Structures are given as structure tokens and as C-alpha cells.
XYZ file of C-alpha atoms in Angstrom:
258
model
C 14.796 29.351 -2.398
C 13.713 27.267 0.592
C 11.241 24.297 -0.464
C 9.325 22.781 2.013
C 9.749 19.484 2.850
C 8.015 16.605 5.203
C 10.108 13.377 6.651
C 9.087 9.945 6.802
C 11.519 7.106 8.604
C 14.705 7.426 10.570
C 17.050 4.783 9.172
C 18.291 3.748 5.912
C 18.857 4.791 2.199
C 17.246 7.950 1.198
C 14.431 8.707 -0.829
C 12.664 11.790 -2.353
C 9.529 12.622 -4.208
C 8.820 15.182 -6.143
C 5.069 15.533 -7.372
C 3.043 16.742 -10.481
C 1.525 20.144 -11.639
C -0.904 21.780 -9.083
C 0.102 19.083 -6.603
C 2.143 18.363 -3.494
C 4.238 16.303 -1.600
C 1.579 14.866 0.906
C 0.333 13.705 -2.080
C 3.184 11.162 -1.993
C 2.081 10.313 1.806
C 0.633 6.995 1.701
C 3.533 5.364 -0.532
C 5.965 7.610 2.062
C 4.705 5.970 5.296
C 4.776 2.451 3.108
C 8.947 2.554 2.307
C 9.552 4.364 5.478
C 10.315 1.641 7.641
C 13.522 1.028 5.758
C 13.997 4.324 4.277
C 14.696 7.917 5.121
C 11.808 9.668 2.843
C 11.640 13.092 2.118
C 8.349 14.760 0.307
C 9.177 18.189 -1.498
C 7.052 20.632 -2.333
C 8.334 21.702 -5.869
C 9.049 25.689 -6.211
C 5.212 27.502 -7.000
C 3.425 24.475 -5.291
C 2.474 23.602 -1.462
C 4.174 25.768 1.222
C 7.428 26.200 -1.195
C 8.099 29.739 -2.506
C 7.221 31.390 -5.401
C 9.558 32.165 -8.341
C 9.003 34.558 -11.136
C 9.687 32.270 -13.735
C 8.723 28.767 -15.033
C 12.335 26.575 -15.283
C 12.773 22.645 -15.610
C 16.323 23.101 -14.769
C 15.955 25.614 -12.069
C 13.520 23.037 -10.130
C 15.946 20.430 -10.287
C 19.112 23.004 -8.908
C 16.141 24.200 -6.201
C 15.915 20.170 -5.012
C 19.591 19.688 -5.781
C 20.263 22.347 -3.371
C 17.617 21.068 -0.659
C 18.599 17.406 -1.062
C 22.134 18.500 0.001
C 20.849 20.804 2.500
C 18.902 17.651 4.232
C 21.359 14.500 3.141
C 25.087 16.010 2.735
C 26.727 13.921 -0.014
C 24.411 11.397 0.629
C 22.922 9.442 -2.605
C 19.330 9.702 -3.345
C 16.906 7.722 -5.022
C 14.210 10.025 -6.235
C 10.947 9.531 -7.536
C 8.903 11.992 -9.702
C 4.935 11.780 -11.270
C 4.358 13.907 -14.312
C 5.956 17.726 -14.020
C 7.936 15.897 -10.846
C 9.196 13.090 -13.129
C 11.065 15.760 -15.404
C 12.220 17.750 -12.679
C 13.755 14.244 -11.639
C 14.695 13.099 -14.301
C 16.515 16.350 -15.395
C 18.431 16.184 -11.666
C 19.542 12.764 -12.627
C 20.962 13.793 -15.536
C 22.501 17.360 -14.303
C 23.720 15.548 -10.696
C 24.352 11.914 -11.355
C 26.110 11.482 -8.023
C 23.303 12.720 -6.043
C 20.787 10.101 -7.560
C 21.229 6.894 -6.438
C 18.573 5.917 -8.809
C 15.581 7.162 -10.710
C 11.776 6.301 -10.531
C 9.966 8.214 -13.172
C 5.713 8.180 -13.428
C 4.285 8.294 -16.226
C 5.850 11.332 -18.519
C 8.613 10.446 -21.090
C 11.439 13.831 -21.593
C 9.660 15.364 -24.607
C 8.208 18.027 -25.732
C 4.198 17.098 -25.369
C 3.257 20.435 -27.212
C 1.602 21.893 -24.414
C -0.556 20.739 -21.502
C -3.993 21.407 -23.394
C -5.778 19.244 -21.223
C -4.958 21.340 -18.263
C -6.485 24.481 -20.172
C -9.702 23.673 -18.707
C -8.741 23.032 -14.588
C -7.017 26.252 -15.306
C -10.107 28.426 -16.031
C -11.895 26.647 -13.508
C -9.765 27.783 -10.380
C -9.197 31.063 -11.989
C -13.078 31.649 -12.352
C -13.381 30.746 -8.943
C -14.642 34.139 -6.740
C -12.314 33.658 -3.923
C -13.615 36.725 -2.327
C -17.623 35.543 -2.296
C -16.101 31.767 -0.982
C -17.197 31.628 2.406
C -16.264 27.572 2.438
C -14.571 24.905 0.659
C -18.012 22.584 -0.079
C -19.543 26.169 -1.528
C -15.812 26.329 -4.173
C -16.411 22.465 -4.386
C -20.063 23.462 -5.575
C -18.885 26.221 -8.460
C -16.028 24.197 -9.964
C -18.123 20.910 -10.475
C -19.422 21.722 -14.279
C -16.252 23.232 -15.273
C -14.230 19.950 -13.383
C -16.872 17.085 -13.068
C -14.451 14.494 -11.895
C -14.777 14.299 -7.843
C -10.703 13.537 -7.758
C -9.405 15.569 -9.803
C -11.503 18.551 -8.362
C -10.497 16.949 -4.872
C -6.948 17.608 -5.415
C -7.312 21.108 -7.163
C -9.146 21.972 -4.489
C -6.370 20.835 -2.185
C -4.105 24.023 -3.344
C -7.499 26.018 -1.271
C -6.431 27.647 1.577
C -7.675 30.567 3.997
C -6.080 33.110 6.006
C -7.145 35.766 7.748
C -7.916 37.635 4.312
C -9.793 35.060 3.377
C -9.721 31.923 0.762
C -6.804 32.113 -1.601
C -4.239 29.179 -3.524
C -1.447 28.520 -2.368
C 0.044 27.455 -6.051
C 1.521 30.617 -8.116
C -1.986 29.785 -10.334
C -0.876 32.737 -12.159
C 2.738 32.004 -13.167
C 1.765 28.411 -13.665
C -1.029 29.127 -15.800
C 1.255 31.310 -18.476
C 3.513 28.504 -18.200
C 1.644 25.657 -19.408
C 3.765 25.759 -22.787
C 6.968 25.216 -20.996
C 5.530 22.627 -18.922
C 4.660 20.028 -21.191
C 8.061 21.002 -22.869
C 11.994 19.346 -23.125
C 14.179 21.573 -22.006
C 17.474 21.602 -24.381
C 20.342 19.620 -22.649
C 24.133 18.994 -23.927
C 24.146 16.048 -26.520
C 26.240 13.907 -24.658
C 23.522 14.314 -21.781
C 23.021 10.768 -19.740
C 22.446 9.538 -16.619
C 23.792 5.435 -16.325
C 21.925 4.444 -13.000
C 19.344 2.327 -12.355
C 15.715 3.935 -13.652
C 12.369 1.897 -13.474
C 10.054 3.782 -15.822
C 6.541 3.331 -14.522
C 3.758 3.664 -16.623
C -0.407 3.786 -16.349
C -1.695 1.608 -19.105
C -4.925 3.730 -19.790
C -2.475 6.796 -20.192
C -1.099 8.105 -23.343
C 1.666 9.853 -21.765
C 3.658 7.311 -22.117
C 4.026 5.513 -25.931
C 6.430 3.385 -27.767
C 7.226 6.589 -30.328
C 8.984 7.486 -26.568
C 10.902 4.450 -26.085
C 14.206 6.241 -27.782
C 14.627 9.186 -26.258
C 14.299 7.756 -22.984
C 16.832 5.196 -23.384
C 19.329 7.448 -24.786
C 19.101 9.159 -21.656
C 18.869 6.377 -19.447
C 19.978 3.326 -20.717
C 19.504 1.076 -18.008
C 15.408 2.154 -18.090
C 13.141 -0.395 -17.589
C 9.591 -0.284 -18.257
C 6.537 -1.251 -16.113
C 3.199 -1.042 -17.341
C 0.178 -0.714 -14.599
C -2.783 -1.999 -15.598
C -6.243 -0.013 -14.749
C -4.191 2.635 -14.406
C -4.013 6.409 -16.154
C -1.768 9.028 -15.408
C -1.849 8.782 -11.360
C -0.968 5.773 -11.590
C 0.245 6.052 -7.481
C -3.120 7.034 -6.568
C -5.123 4.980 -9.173
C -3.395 1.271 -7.950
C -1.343 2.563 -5.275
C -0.958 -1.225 -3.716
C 0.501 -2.163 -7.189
C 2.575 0.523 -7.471
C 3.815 0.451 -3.996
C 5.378 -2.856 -4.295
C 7.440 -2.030 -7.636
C 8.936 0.899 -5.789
C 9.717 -1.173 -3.046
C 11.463 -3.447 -5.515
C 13.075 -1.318 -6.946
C 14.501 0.172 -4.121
C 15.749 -3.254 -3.028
């Protein structure tokens, strides 16, 4: 599978991002253009999202072979640090761990490798792009306009409505909405790994403090993965943390990357 990818800077170490559910990587753009004067960036859009192809299956480890394979596609043996949000911090984090000597080291936002029982609180943007008649759309202020009881918040309906696009059919999403939909299970699963799993680079764990995807009952399974973690807390900050204080969060990347 080819994933689609957009470059930032021409000169130094290299970075890649990988983003959350039902996003993409120009949603990594702003923090991109801010590390890119010192950094080769790369933005990926992960396999059902963005302009990346479609698979016909929902697998944690078969994202991170799909970047694996791009990474070395772009970089050679090059080292990468990567950063992930949410669904992109497992992918990441499950790359680290699976191809130790392609990550240079590991910035993971907000999500912890557990099983979260679901992604319940997605049930609802769900229904509302799948309720959405995409053949009576005739612009993206009229779908703004039918998905604003069923999603309320102006950014979060923002970026679902981001995945909108028309062709010369008309309006359709460009996410596999279908696939991902079945899929929310797996998605705010673990995927099983081999107990002496571990991944001994640098990681900076960064989390939103109004978010409760990250909490100390976490703590221990991410340091037996990564022992050299290190925890940053955001303040005003839930789980898009990058978007929510993306000043803040800019400058510990940029530290970390150091």
C-alpha cells in the first residue's frame, strides 16, 4: 500500500507524524512548518485516512509495517523520530517497538498502549457522518448545517468535516467511514505483542491535563515498554493537545528533538 505523504524542510534529522482517527497529516501542518527549519518532516496519511488507500481490514500492526515500509521508501536506513496523537500514537508506538532501529525516538500524544474498551465516545461522530445525505449535499456549509445537533462542537465538526470531499459524482469521504466505523472495538484496543516486547529509546509521553486518556493506573504498562518515558503534562489541554496549546506543545517537541 502506498500512503500519502507531504514534506516539510530540506536538511537535518528526520521526523514523521502520524495522526488520530478520522484525521490527517495536514493536521500536523503548523507544528511541521515550526521544526522544519532544522528537520526533514514528513506528514503521513495513515492507511483508510486522507489520500492513503483503503484496506479491508482494521490492523495496529499492519499500520505500523504500512509506515515502516514508507519511512524506508522516503529515508533509506535513515533513523526517525516519529510522533503520533491518539490512533497515530499506537501506530507509533507499536513501530517503535516492532522496528527499534528505524525510530530514533518516540513522541506519543495523549493515548497510553491499552486496551480502552472501545472508542464509545466516537459512537456518536460516527452516526453523524453516516446520517449525512451525501447525495442531497449540494455544499459543505449545507453538511456543516445537518451535523451541528448530532456534533455541536464547531472543531470537532470542523475536522470531521475535513474528511468531505467532492468529485465529479458528487460529495463523498475520503476516510473508509465504513471499515472504520466496524472497527471502533479494535481501535481503542492493545494489540497482543511478545512479552519481552520493548523499545529502549528516548520517548517523551505528552499528555492533555483535561484528558482522561492518559492516567496514573497507565503509568506501568507504558514504562515496561518504554523505559526511558518521560511524562509531560499540558495544562488547558484535552486530548488535542497539539491543536488545543499548540505554542506549548511546539516547544517540548522541539526539545525533545534537541
Amino acid at each position: 500500500m502506498k500512503l500519502h505523504t507531504t514534506s516539510y524542510g530540506e536538511a537535518g534529522p528526520r521526523v514523521a507524524f502520524c495522526h488520530g482517527l478520522f484525521g490527517q497529516g495536514r493536521n500536523w501542518t503548523g507544528v511541521a512548518k515550526a521544526v522544519a527549519d532544522d528537520h526533514r518532516v514528513t506528514l503521513l496519511d495513515l492507511p483508510d485516512h486522507g489520500r492513503s488507500a483503503w484496506s479491508e481490514s482494521f490492523s495496529y500492526k499492519a499500520m505500523a509495517a504500512e509506515v515502516a515500509s514508507t519511512l524506508r521508501e522516503i529515508g533509506g536506513s535513515d533513523p526517525w523520530a516519529v510522533v503520533g496523537h491518539s490512533m497515530g500514537g499506537k501506530v507509533a508506538m507499536i513501530l517503535a517497538l516492532s522496528e527499534p532501529d528505524l525510530v530514533s525516538r518516540l513522541c506519543v500524544v495523549d493515548i497510553a498502549p491499552v486496551d480502552y474498551g472501545g472508542l464509545t465516545s466516537f459512537d456518536g461522530y460516527v452516526e453523524a457522518m453516516a446520517a449525512l445525505d451525501l447525495p442531497a449535499t449540494t455544499t459543505r456549509a449545507q453538511a456543516d448545517r445537518a451535523m451541528r445537533d448530532a456534533v455541536p462542537d464547531d472543531v470537532v465538526r470542523a475536522f470531521l468535516l475535513q474528511n468531505l470531499r467532492r468529485d465529479h459524482d458528487g460529495w463523498r469521504w475520503q476516510m473508509n467511514l465504513d471499515l472504520l466505523a466496524r472497527s471502533l472495538p479494535k481501535l481503542g484496543g492493545w494489540p497482543r505483542l511478545p512479552s519481552d516486547a520493548r523499545y529502549d529509546g528516548p520517548v517523551v509521553w505528552v499528555a492533555g491535563a483535561d484528558s482522561a486518556y492518559i492516567t496514573p493506573d497507565y503509568r506501568p504498562a507504558m514504562e515496561a515498554l518504554f523505559p526511558r518515558v518521560r511524562l509531560v503534562t499540558v495544562k488547558n489541554a484535552g486530548h488535542w493537545v497539539h491543536s488545543q496549546q499548540p505554542a506549548t506543545f511546539t516547544a517540548i517537541l522541539r526539545d525533545f528533538l534537541r
